[in-house]
Coordinates of C-alpha atoms and ligand atoms in Angstrom, one line a residue:
M1 CA -26.5 12.7 -15.9
T2 CA -25.9 14.7 -12.8
S3 CA -27.2 18.2 -12.4
R4 CA -24.5 20.9 -12.6
I5 CA -22.4 21.2 -9.5
D6 CA -21.4 24.6 -8.2
T7 CA -17.7 23.7 -7.7
I8 CA -16.8 26.9 -6.0
S9 CA -19.5 26.6 -3.3
V10 CA -18.5 22.9 -2.7
Q11 CA -14.9 24.0 -2.3
Q12 CA -15.8 26.7 0.1
A13 CA -17.9 24.4 2.3
D14 CA -15.1 21.8 2.1
S15 CA -12.6 24.4 3.2
L16 CA -14.8 25.5 6.1
H17 CA -15.9 22.2 7.5
Y18 CA -14.0 19.2 6.2
M19 CA -10.7 18.3 7.9
H20 CA -8.9 16.2 5.3
P21 CA -6.4 13.5 6.2
F22 CA -2.7 14.3 5.6
T23 CA -3.4 17.8 4.4
D24 CA -2.1 21.3 4.9
H25 CA -5.4 23.1 5.2
A26 CA -4.1 26.6 4.7
D27 CA -2.5 25.5 1.4
L28 CA -5.7 23.6 0.3
A29 CA -7.9 26.6 1.1
C30 CA -5.9 28.7 -1.4
R31 CA -6.1 26.1 -4.1
G32 CA -9.6 24.6 -3.5
A33 CA -10.0 20.8 -3.5
R34 CA -10.7 19.0 -6.7
V35 CA -14.2 17.6 -6.4
I36 CA -14.4 14.0 -7.7
V37 CA -18.0 13.1 -8.6
R38 CA -17.9 9.9 -10.6
G39 CA -15.8 6.8 -11.4
D40 CA -16.0 4.2 -14.2
D41 CA -13.5 1.5 -15.1
I42 CA -10.1 3.2 -14.7
Y43 CA -11.4 6.8 -15.0
L44 CA -12.7 9.5 -12.7
W45 CA -14.6 12.7 -13.4
D46 CA -14.5 15.9 -11.5
S47 CA -17.2 18.4 -10.9
E48 CA -16.1 20.4 -13.9
G49 CA -16.6 17.4 -16.2
K50 CA -12.8 16.8 -16.6
R51 CA -11.8 13.1 -17.0
L52 CA -8.8 11.7 -15.2
L53 CA -7.1 8.4 -15.7
D54 CA -6.6 7.0 -12.1
G55 CA -3.1 5.7 -12.0
M56 CA -3.3 5.2 -8.2
S57 CA -6.4 3.0 -8.0
G58 CA -8.0 5.6 -5.6
L59 CA -5.4 5.0 -2.9
W60 CA -3.9 1.7 -3.9
C61 CA -7.2 0.0 -3.4
V62 CA -9.6 0.0 -6.4
N63 CA -8.0 -3.1 -7.9
V64 CA -11.1 -4.1 -10.0
G65 CA -11.8 -0.5 -11.2
Y66 CA -14.8 1.7 -10.6
G67 CA -18.5 1.0 -11.4
R68 CA -18.7 -2.7 -10.7
K69 CA -22.4 -3.6 -10.5
A70 CA -21.8 -7.0 -9.0
I71 CA -20.3 -5.4 -5.9
A72 CA -23.1 -2.9 -5.7
D73 CA -25.7 -5.7 -6.0
A74 CA -24.0 -7.8 -3.3
V75 CA -23.9 -4.8 -0.9
H76 CA -27.6 -3.9 -1.6
A77 CA -28.7 -7.5 -1.1
Q78 CA -26.8 -7.8 2.2
I79 CA -28.1 -4.6 3.6
M80 CA -31.7 -5.7 2.9
Q81 CA -30.9 -9.2 4.4
L82 CA -28.9 -8.1 7.4
P83 CA -27.1 -4.8 7.5
F84 CA -25.2 -5.4 10.7
Y85 CA -24.8 -7.8 13.5
N86 CA -21.8 -8.2 15.9
S87 CA -19.6 -11.2 16.3
F88 CA -18.8 -10.5 20.0
F89 CA -21.3 -12.6 21.9
E90 CA -21.1 -16.1 20.5
T91 CA -22.8 -15.0 17.2
T92 CA -21.6 -15.0 13.7
N93 CA -22.9 -14.1 10.2
L94 CA -22.8 -15.8 6.8
P95 CA -20.7 -13.4 4.8
A96 CA -18.0 -13.2 7.5
V97 CA -17.8 -17.0 7.6
E98 CA -17.8 -17.5 3.9
L99 CA -15.1 -14.8 3.4
A100 CA -12.9 -16.3 6.1
Q101 CA -13.0 -19.6 4.3
K102 CA -12.3 -17.9 1.0
L103 CA -9.3 -15.9 2.3
V104 CA -7.8 -19.0 3.9
S105 CA -8.1 -20.8 0.6
L106 CA -6.3 -18.0 -1.3
A107 CA -3.6 -17.5 1.3
P108 CA -0.5 -19.7 1.6
P109 CA -1.1 -23.0 3.3
Q110 CA 0.1 -22.1 6.8
F111 CA -2.8 -19.7 7.2
K112 CA -5.9 -21.0 9.0
R113 CA -7.8 -18.1 10.6
V114 CA -8.8 -14.5 10.0
F115 CA -9.4 -11.7 12.5
Y116 CA -11.5 -8.9 10.9
T117 CA -10.9 -5.2 11.4
G118 CA -12.3 -2.0 9.7
S119 CA -9.0 -0.9 8.2
G120 CA -5.3 -1.6 7.6
S121 CA -4.3 0.5 10.6
E122 CA -6.5 -1.5 12.9
A123 CA -5.2 -4.7 11.4
N124 CA -1.6 -3.7 12.3
D125 CA -2.8 -2.6 15.8
T126 CA -4.3 -6.0 16.2
I127 CA -1.0 -7.6 15.2
V128 CA 0.9 -5.7 17.9
R129 CA -1.5 -7.0 20.6
M130 CA -1.7 -10.5 19.1
V131 CA 2.1 -11.2 18.8
R132 CA 2.8 -9.9 22.3
Y133 CA 0.0 -11.9 23.8
Y134 CA 1.2 -15.0 21.8
W135 CA 4.7 -14.8 23.4
E136 CA 3.2 -14.3 26.8
L137 CA 1.1 -17.5 26.3
L138 CA 4.3 -19.3 25.4
G139 CA 6.0 -18.3 28.6
A140 CA 8.3 -15.7 27.0
P141 CA 6.6 -12.4 28.1
E142 CA 9.9 -10.5 27.6
R143 CA 9.5 -11.0 23.9
Q144 CA 7.8 -7.6 23.3
V145 CA 9.8 -5.6 20.8
I146 CA 8.6 -5.3 17.3
I147 CA 11.1 -4.4 14.6
S148 CA 10.0 -2.4 11.7
R149 CA 11.7 -0.2 9.1
Q150 CA 12.4 3.5 8.5
N151 CA 10.1 5.0 5.8
A152 CA 7.6 2.1 6.2
Y153 CA 3.9 2.8 6.2
H154 CA 1.7 0.7 8.4
G155 CA -1.3 3.1 9.0
S156 CA -2.1 6.1 11.1
T157 CA -3.5 4.9 14.4
M158 CA -1.2 5.1 17.4
A159 CA 0.3 1.6 16.8
G160 CA 0.1 1.8 13.0
A161 CA 2.0 5.1 12.9
S162 CA 4.5 3.8 15.5
L163 CA 5.2 0.7 13.4
G164 CA 5.5 3.0 10.4
G165 CA 8.8 4.7 9.9
M166 CA 7.6 8.1 8.8
S167 CA 9.5 10.7 10.9
E168 CA 7.0 13.5 10.1
M169 CA 4.3 11.3 11.6
H170 CA 6.4 10.4 14.7
A171 CA 6.9 14.1 15.2
Q172 CA 3.2 14.7 16.0
G173 CA 1.4 13.2 19.0
G174 CA 4.2 11.6 20.9
L175 CA 5.1 8.6 18.8
P176 CA 6.4 5.9 18.5
I177 CA 4.8 4.0 21.4
P178 CA 7.3 2.0 23.4
G179 CA 8.6 -1.4 22.2
I180 CA 8.9 -0.6 18.5
V181 CA 12.2 0.0 16.8
H182 CA 13.2 0.7 13.2
I183 CA 16.0 -0.5 11.0
A184 CA 17.1 0.8 7.5
Q185 CA 14.9 0.3 4.5
P186 CA 16.2 -1.7 1.5
N187 CA 16.4 1.3 -0.8
Y188 CA 19.0 0.3 -3.4
I189 CA 18.6 3.4 -5.6
E190 CA 19.3 5.7 -2.7
S191 CA 22.2 3.7 -1.5
E192 CA 25.9 4.6 -1.8
Q193 CA 27.1 1.0 -1.8
D194 CA 28.9 0.0 -5.0
V195 CA 27.4 -3.5 -5.2
S196 CA 24.7 -5.3 -7.2
A197 CA 21.0 -5.1 -6.2
E198 CA 21.2 -8.7 -5.1
E199 CA 24.2 -8.1 -2.8
F200 CA 22.7 -4.8 -1.5
G201 CA 19.5 -6.8 -0.6
I202 CA 21.5 -9.3 1.5
N203 CA 23.4 -6.5 3.2
A204 CA 20.2 -4.6 4.0
A205 CA 18.7 -7.8 5.5
Y206 CA 21.7 -8.0 7.9
C207 CA 20.4 -4.8 9.5
L208 CA 17.7 -7.0 10.9
E209 CA 20.1 -9.6 12.3
R210 CA 22.3 -6.9 13.9
K211 CA 19.2 -5.3 15.5
I212 CA 18.1 -8.7 16.9
L213 CA 21.5 -9.4 18.3
E214 CA 21.7 -5.9 19.8
L215 CA 18.3 -6.2 21.5
G216 CA 18.8 -9.9 22.3
A217 CA 16.7 -12.4 20.4
G218 CA 14.7 -13.2 23.6
K219 CA 13.3 -9.6 23.5
V220 CA 12.1 -9.6 20.0
A221 CA 8.5 -10.6 19.2
A222 CA 8.2 -9.9 15.5
F223 CA 9.5 -8.2 12.4
I224 CA 7.0 -6.4 10.2
A225 CA 7.4 -5.1 6.6
E226 CA 5.6 -4.4 3.4
P227 CA 6.8 -6.8 0.6
V228 CA 7.2 -3.7 -1.6
Q229 CA 7.0 -0.4 0.3
G230 CA 4.1 1.6 -1.1
A231 CA 3.6 5.1 0.5
G232 CA 7.4 5.2 1.1
G233 CA 7.8 5.5 -2.7
V234 CA 7.3 2.1 -4.4
I235 CA 10.6 0.8 -3.1
I236 CA 11.1 -2.6 -4.7
P237 CA 13.6 -4.9 -2.9
S238 CA 15.5 -7.8 -4.4
I239 CA 14.3 -11.4 -3.9
S240 CA 17.6 -12.0 -2.0
Y241 CA 16.5 -9.4 0.6
W242 CA 13.3 -11.2 1.5
Q243 CA 15.0 -14.7 1.4
E244 CA 17.6 -13.4 3.9
I245 CA 15.0 -11.7 6.1
S246 CA 13.0 -15.0 6.2
R247 CA 16.1 -17.0 7.1
I248 CA 17.0 -14.5 9.9
C249 CA 13.5 -14.6 11.4
K250 CA 13.6 -18.4 11.5
K251 CA 17.0 -18.5 13.0
Y252 CA 16.1 -16.3 16.0
G253 CA 12.5 -17.5 16.3
V254 CA 11.1 -14.1 15.5
L255 CA 7.6 -14.0 14.0
L256 CA 7.6 -12.7 10.4
V257 CA 4.7 -10.3 9.6
T258 CA 4.0 -9.1 6.0
D259 CA 1.8 -6.0 5.7
E260 CA -0.1 -7.0 2.6
V261 CA -2.5 -4.0 2.6
I262 CA -1.2 -2.9 -0.8
C263 CA 0.6 -6.0 -2.1
G264 CA -2.3 -8.4 -1.4
F265 CA -5.0 -9.3 -3.9
G266 CA -3.0 -9.3 -7.1
R267 CA -1.0 -6.1 -7.1
L268 CA 2.3 -8.0 -7.7
G269 CA 0.7 -10.7 -10.0
T270 CA 0.4 -13.1 -7.0
W271 CA -2.4 -13.3 -4.4
F272 CA -0.1 -11.9 -1.8
G273 CA 3.3 -10.2 -1.8
C274 CA 4.9 -13.0 0.2
D275 CA 4.1 -15.4 -2.7
Y276 CA 6.0 -13.1 -5.0
F277 CA 9.1 -13.1 -2.8
G278 CA 8.8 -16.7 -1.8
V279 CA 8.6 -16.2 2.0
E280 CA 6.3 -17.8 4.6
P281 CA 5.0 -15.2 7.1
D282 CA 3.3 -16.0 10.4
L283 CA 0.8 -13.2 10.1
M284 CA -0.4 -10.9 7.3
S285 CA -2.4 -7.7 7.5
F286 CA -4.7 -6.9 4.7
A287 CA -7.2 -4.2 3.7
K288 CA -7.6 -2.0 0.6
G289 CA -7.8 -4.4 -2.3
V290 CA -9.8 -7.0 -0.4
T291 CA -12.9 -5.0 -1.2
S292 CA -11.3 -2.8 -3.9
G293 CA -12.1 0.0 -1.5
Y294 CA -15.8 -0.1 -2.3
V295 CA -16.6 -0.6 1.5
P296 CA -13.9 -0.4 4.3
L297 CA -12.6 -3.7 5.5
G298 CA -9.3 -5.0 6.9
G299 CA -8.0 -7.9 8.8
V300 CA -5.2 -10.2 9.9
L301 CA -4.6 -13.6 8.5
V302 CA -3.1 -15.8 11.2
S303 CA -1.0 -19.0 10.6
S304 CA -2.0 -22.2 12.5
G305 CA 1.2 -21.9 14.6
V306 CA 0.0 -18.7 16.1
A307 CA -3.7 -19.3 15.9
D308 CA -3.5 -22.6 17.7
V309 CA -1.7 -21.1 20.7
L310 CA -4.3 -18.3 20.9
A311 CA -7.2 -20.6 20.5
L312 CA -6.0 -23.4 22.8
K313 CA -4.2 -21.4 25.6
G314 CA -5.5 -17.9 25.1
G315 CA -8.8 -17.8 26.8
H316 CA -10.4 -14.4 26.2
F317 CA -8.5 -12.3 23.7
N318 CA -9.6 -8.8 24.9
H319 CA -9.6 -7.1 21.5
G320 CA -12.1 -6.4 18.7
F321 CA -14.1 -3.8 16.9
T322 CA -17.8 -3.1 16.5
Y323 CA -17.3 -3.7 12.8
S324 CA -15.2 -6.8 13.0
G325 CA -16.8 -9.2 10.5
H326 CA -19.2 -6.5 9.2
P327 CA -21.6 -8.5 7.0
V328 CA -21.9 -5.8 4.3
A329 CA -18.1 -5.3 4.0
C330 CA -17.6 -9.1 3.9
A331 CA -20.3 -9.4 1.2
A332 CA -18.5 -6.6 -0.8
A333 CA -15.2 -8.5 -0.4
L334 CA -16.7 -11.8 -1.6
A335 CA -18.1 -10.1 -4.7
N336 CA -14.8 -8.3 -5.3
L337 CA -12.8 -11.6 -5.0
R338 CA -15.2 -13.3 -7.4
I339 CA -14.4 -10.6 -10.0
I340 CA -10.7 -11.0 -9.5
E341 CA -11.0 -14.8 -9.9
E342 CA -13.5 -14.8 -12.8
E343 CA -11.5 -12.3 -14.8
G344 CA -8.2 -14.0 -13.9
L345 CA -6.7 -10.7 -12.9
V346 CA -3.9 -12.2 -10.8
A347 CA -2.5 -14.4 -13.6
R348 CA -3.1 -11.6 -16.1
V349 CA -0.9 -9.2 -14.1
R350 CA 1.8 -11.9 -13.6
T351 CA 2.0 -13.1 -17.2
D352 CA 0.6 -10.5 -19.4
S353 CA -0.4 -6.9 -18.3
G354 CA 2.4 -6.7 -15.7
P355 CA 5.2 -7.5 -18.1
Y356 CA 3.6 -5.2 -20.7
L357 CA 3.3 -2.3 -18.2
A358 CA 7.0 -2.9 -17.2
R359 CA 8.1 -2.7 -20.9
Q360 CA 6.1 0.4 -21.7
F361 CA 6.9 2.2 -18.4
A362 CA 10.6 1.5 -19.1
T363 CA 10.4 3.7 -22.2
L364 CA 9.8 6.7 -19.9
G365 CA 13.4 6.1 -18.8
N366 CA 14.5 7.9 -22.0
H367 CA 12.9 11.1 -21.0
P368 CA 15.4 13.8 -20.1
L369 CA 13.8 14.3 -16.6
V370 CA 13.9 10.6 -15.7
G371 CA 17.0 9.4 -13.8
Y372 CA 15.7 6.0 -12.9
Q373 CA 12.5 3.9 -13.3
D374 CA 11.4 0.5 -12.1
S375 CA 8.3 -1.6 -11.6
C376 CA 7.0 -4.7 -10.0
G377 CA 3.6 -6.1 -11.1
F378 CA 1.2 -3.2 -11.1
M379 CA 3.4 -0.8 -9.1
A380 CA 5.9 1.5 -10.7
G381 CA 8.0 4.6 -10.0
L382 CA 10.3 7.0 -11.7
N383 CA 12.8 9.5 -10.3
L384 CA 12.9 13.1 -11.6
V385 CA 16.4 14.5 -11.8
K386 CA 18.1 17.7 -12.9
R387 CA 20.8 15.9 -14.8
K388 CA 20.9 12.3 -15.9
A389 CA 23.7 9.7 -15.4
D390 CA 23.9 6.0 -15.9
R391 CA 23.4 5.2 -12.3
M392 CA 20.8 7.0 -10.1
R393 CA 23.4 7.9 -7.5
D394 CA 25.4 9.8 -10.1
C395 CA 22.4 11.9 -11.2
V396 CA 22.2 15.5 -10.2
R397 CA 19.0 16.0 -8.0
F398 CA 16.8 18.9 -7.7
E399 CA 16.7 20.9 -4.5
K400 CA 14.2 19.5 -2.0
E401 CA 12.6 23.0 -1.5
Q402 CA 11.9 23.2 -5.3
E403 CA 9.3 20.5 -4.8
V404 CA 9.6 19.3 -8.3
G405 CA 7.6 16.1 -7.6
M406 CA 4.6 18.2 -6.4
L407 CA 4.9 20.4 -9.5
C408 CA 5.0 17.4 -11.7
R409 CA 2.0 15.9 -10.0
R410 CA 0.0 19.1 -10.7
Y411 CA 1.0 19.0 -14.4
M412 CA -0.1 15.3 -14.5
F413 CA -3.4 16.2 -13.0
D414 CA -3.9 19.0 -15.5
N415 CA -3.1 16.6 -18.2
G416 CA -5.8 14.1 -17.0
M417 CA -3.4 11.7 -15.2
V418 CA -3.5 10.9 -11.5
M419 CA 0.0 10.1 -10.3
R420 CA 1.5 10.4 -6.8
A421 CA 4.7 12.2 -5.8
V422 CA 6.9 11.0 -3.0
G423 CA 9.7 13.6 -3.0
D424 CA 10.9 13.6 -6.6
R425 CA 9.8 10.0 -7.2
M426 CA 6.5 9.8 -9.2
I427 CA 4.6 6.6 -8.6
I428 CA 1.7 4.6 -9.9
A429 CA -0.4 1.6 -8.8
P430 CA -3.2 1.4 -11.4
P431 CA -6.3 -0.8 -11.4
L432 CA -5.4 -4.4 -12.3
T433 CA -8.1 -4.5 -15.0
M434 CA -6.1 -2.3 -17.4
T435 CA -5.9 -3.4 -21.0
H436 CA -2.8 -2.9 -23.2
A437 CA -4.5 0.0 -24.9
Q438 CA -5.2 1.6 -21.6
I439 CA -1.6 1.1 -20.5
D440 CA -0.5 2.8 -23.8
E441 CA -2.9 5.7 -23.1
M442 CA -1.5 6.0 -19.5
I443 CA 2.2 6.0 -20.7
A444 CA 1.3 8.7 -23.3
L445 CA -0.3 10.8 -20.6
I446 CA 2.7 10.5 -18.3
G447 CA 5.1 11.2 -21.1
D448 CA 3.1 14.4 -22.0
G449 CA 2.9 15.4 -18.3
L450 CA 6.7 15.0 -18.1
D451 CA 7.1 17.2 -21.2
R452 CA 4.9 19.9 -19.6
T453 CA 6.9 19.7 -16.4
L454 CA 10.2 20.0 -18.3
R455 CA 8.9 23.1 -20.2
E456 CA 8.0 24.7 -16.9
L457 CA 11.4 23.8 -15.3
R458 CA 13.2 25.3 -18.3
H459 CA 11.0 28.4 -18.0
R460 CA 12.0 28.7 -14.4
G461 CA 15.7 28.1 -15.3
W462 CA 15.8 25.1 -13.0
V463 CA 17.2 22.7 -15.6
Ligands
PLP1 C1 -2.9 2.1 3.6 C2 -1.9 1.2 4.3 C3 -2.2 0.9 5.7 C4 -3.3 1.5 6.5 O1 -4.5 1.1 6.0 P1 -5.8 2.1 6.4 O2 -7.0 1.3 5.9 O3 -5.6 3.4 5.8 O4 -5.8 2.2 7.9 C5 -1.3 0.0 6.3 N1 -0.3 -0.6 5.6 C6 0.0 -0.3 4.3 C7 1.1 -0.9 3.7 C8 -0.8 0.6 3.7 O5 -0.5 1.0 2.4

């Protein structure tokens, strides 16, 4: 199909000229980047012809899988019709309007309007400006503080990384920006509390109430959180956590923002993560799965409560992007959402493939390296431990410097399986199109990758 690629020369050029995101370049230069040249369905191929099963949907985004002609056709047709026009100067375009209508119809009933951005980070930046402006318009300009969580991921722009709770990110470039504070994450498996997951969730939610009381409710604009933390390591909270969070936000009049960049568009077997946990946010950021990553697009869904204030009292909202409402990106999103609907992917994840994945993934819990495993829809994770015990907190961990997660990730790759490591937690978020047979294939690959890792760890005398 493709002419032979000289992998080494691509790697050399890559190493000389391409600055990768979130990468140690000295380290990468030694190893050489893996060159991905093709994708089809749930598989990728590298420049050496090796096939990989993509357990991460690219980067949590290729929800409908690779190689979808319907999206390619929609993008081609839109480029020929109108490749770009802006929405700044009292103009609009057809795909942007149609997509706004579509998104509002899929979102919970309180949502009425969409603000488009080019990415998830820009969506969260937009939310910071929007909620602060909203309170100003309501005559409460001192409501400026946004509460987020430690180990959250909300993107990599100045506001996105500030909202995020990644200390390594804050350490570079003078972050966080003022007016953003962080509370503890609801991470049950890392907790020392001797209580049920339900009780832990309620206790974790009280961190929000304590922070609001400490700051004074009159100072707090909004609380933002991912329904299930993604980049933080697929941290799945209890329903009780979200119920309590929602109650606290209502009690103190704090706007509730769910970052749906990963959980949106079927990942949890519901259209949005807030539907899964039964809460009603005031704003939602989205990106990734809205186009299945085929073309960049992000945005903010705005509830009528907030949108009406901005529309009626706001005058000029001095914010926007050249690519807000990009017609090609919106056409890609429409084609992608059509696939999700026509193939019934959301219901399939909820009632069929999600429960099947959960059952099969749970069998990995029997592996001698796996101390804990859990899943939610099409997200799952397992913790690598040195010695197992009934409860995660009683397991013996590896030393951090041993970087066993990274080692395991490399064995998975060599074994044809793309899995991500967050510390010693191995995570997946595969395309929503997976069949039972493909899930079986994935579980077998992971099991084999774990065996290989274990052999290496025994060889090194680490277990
Ligand atoms: C990826 C991600 C973002 C940032 O999106 P970009 O398109 O990379 O800017 C924000 N929030 C969450 C939860 C994400 O996973």
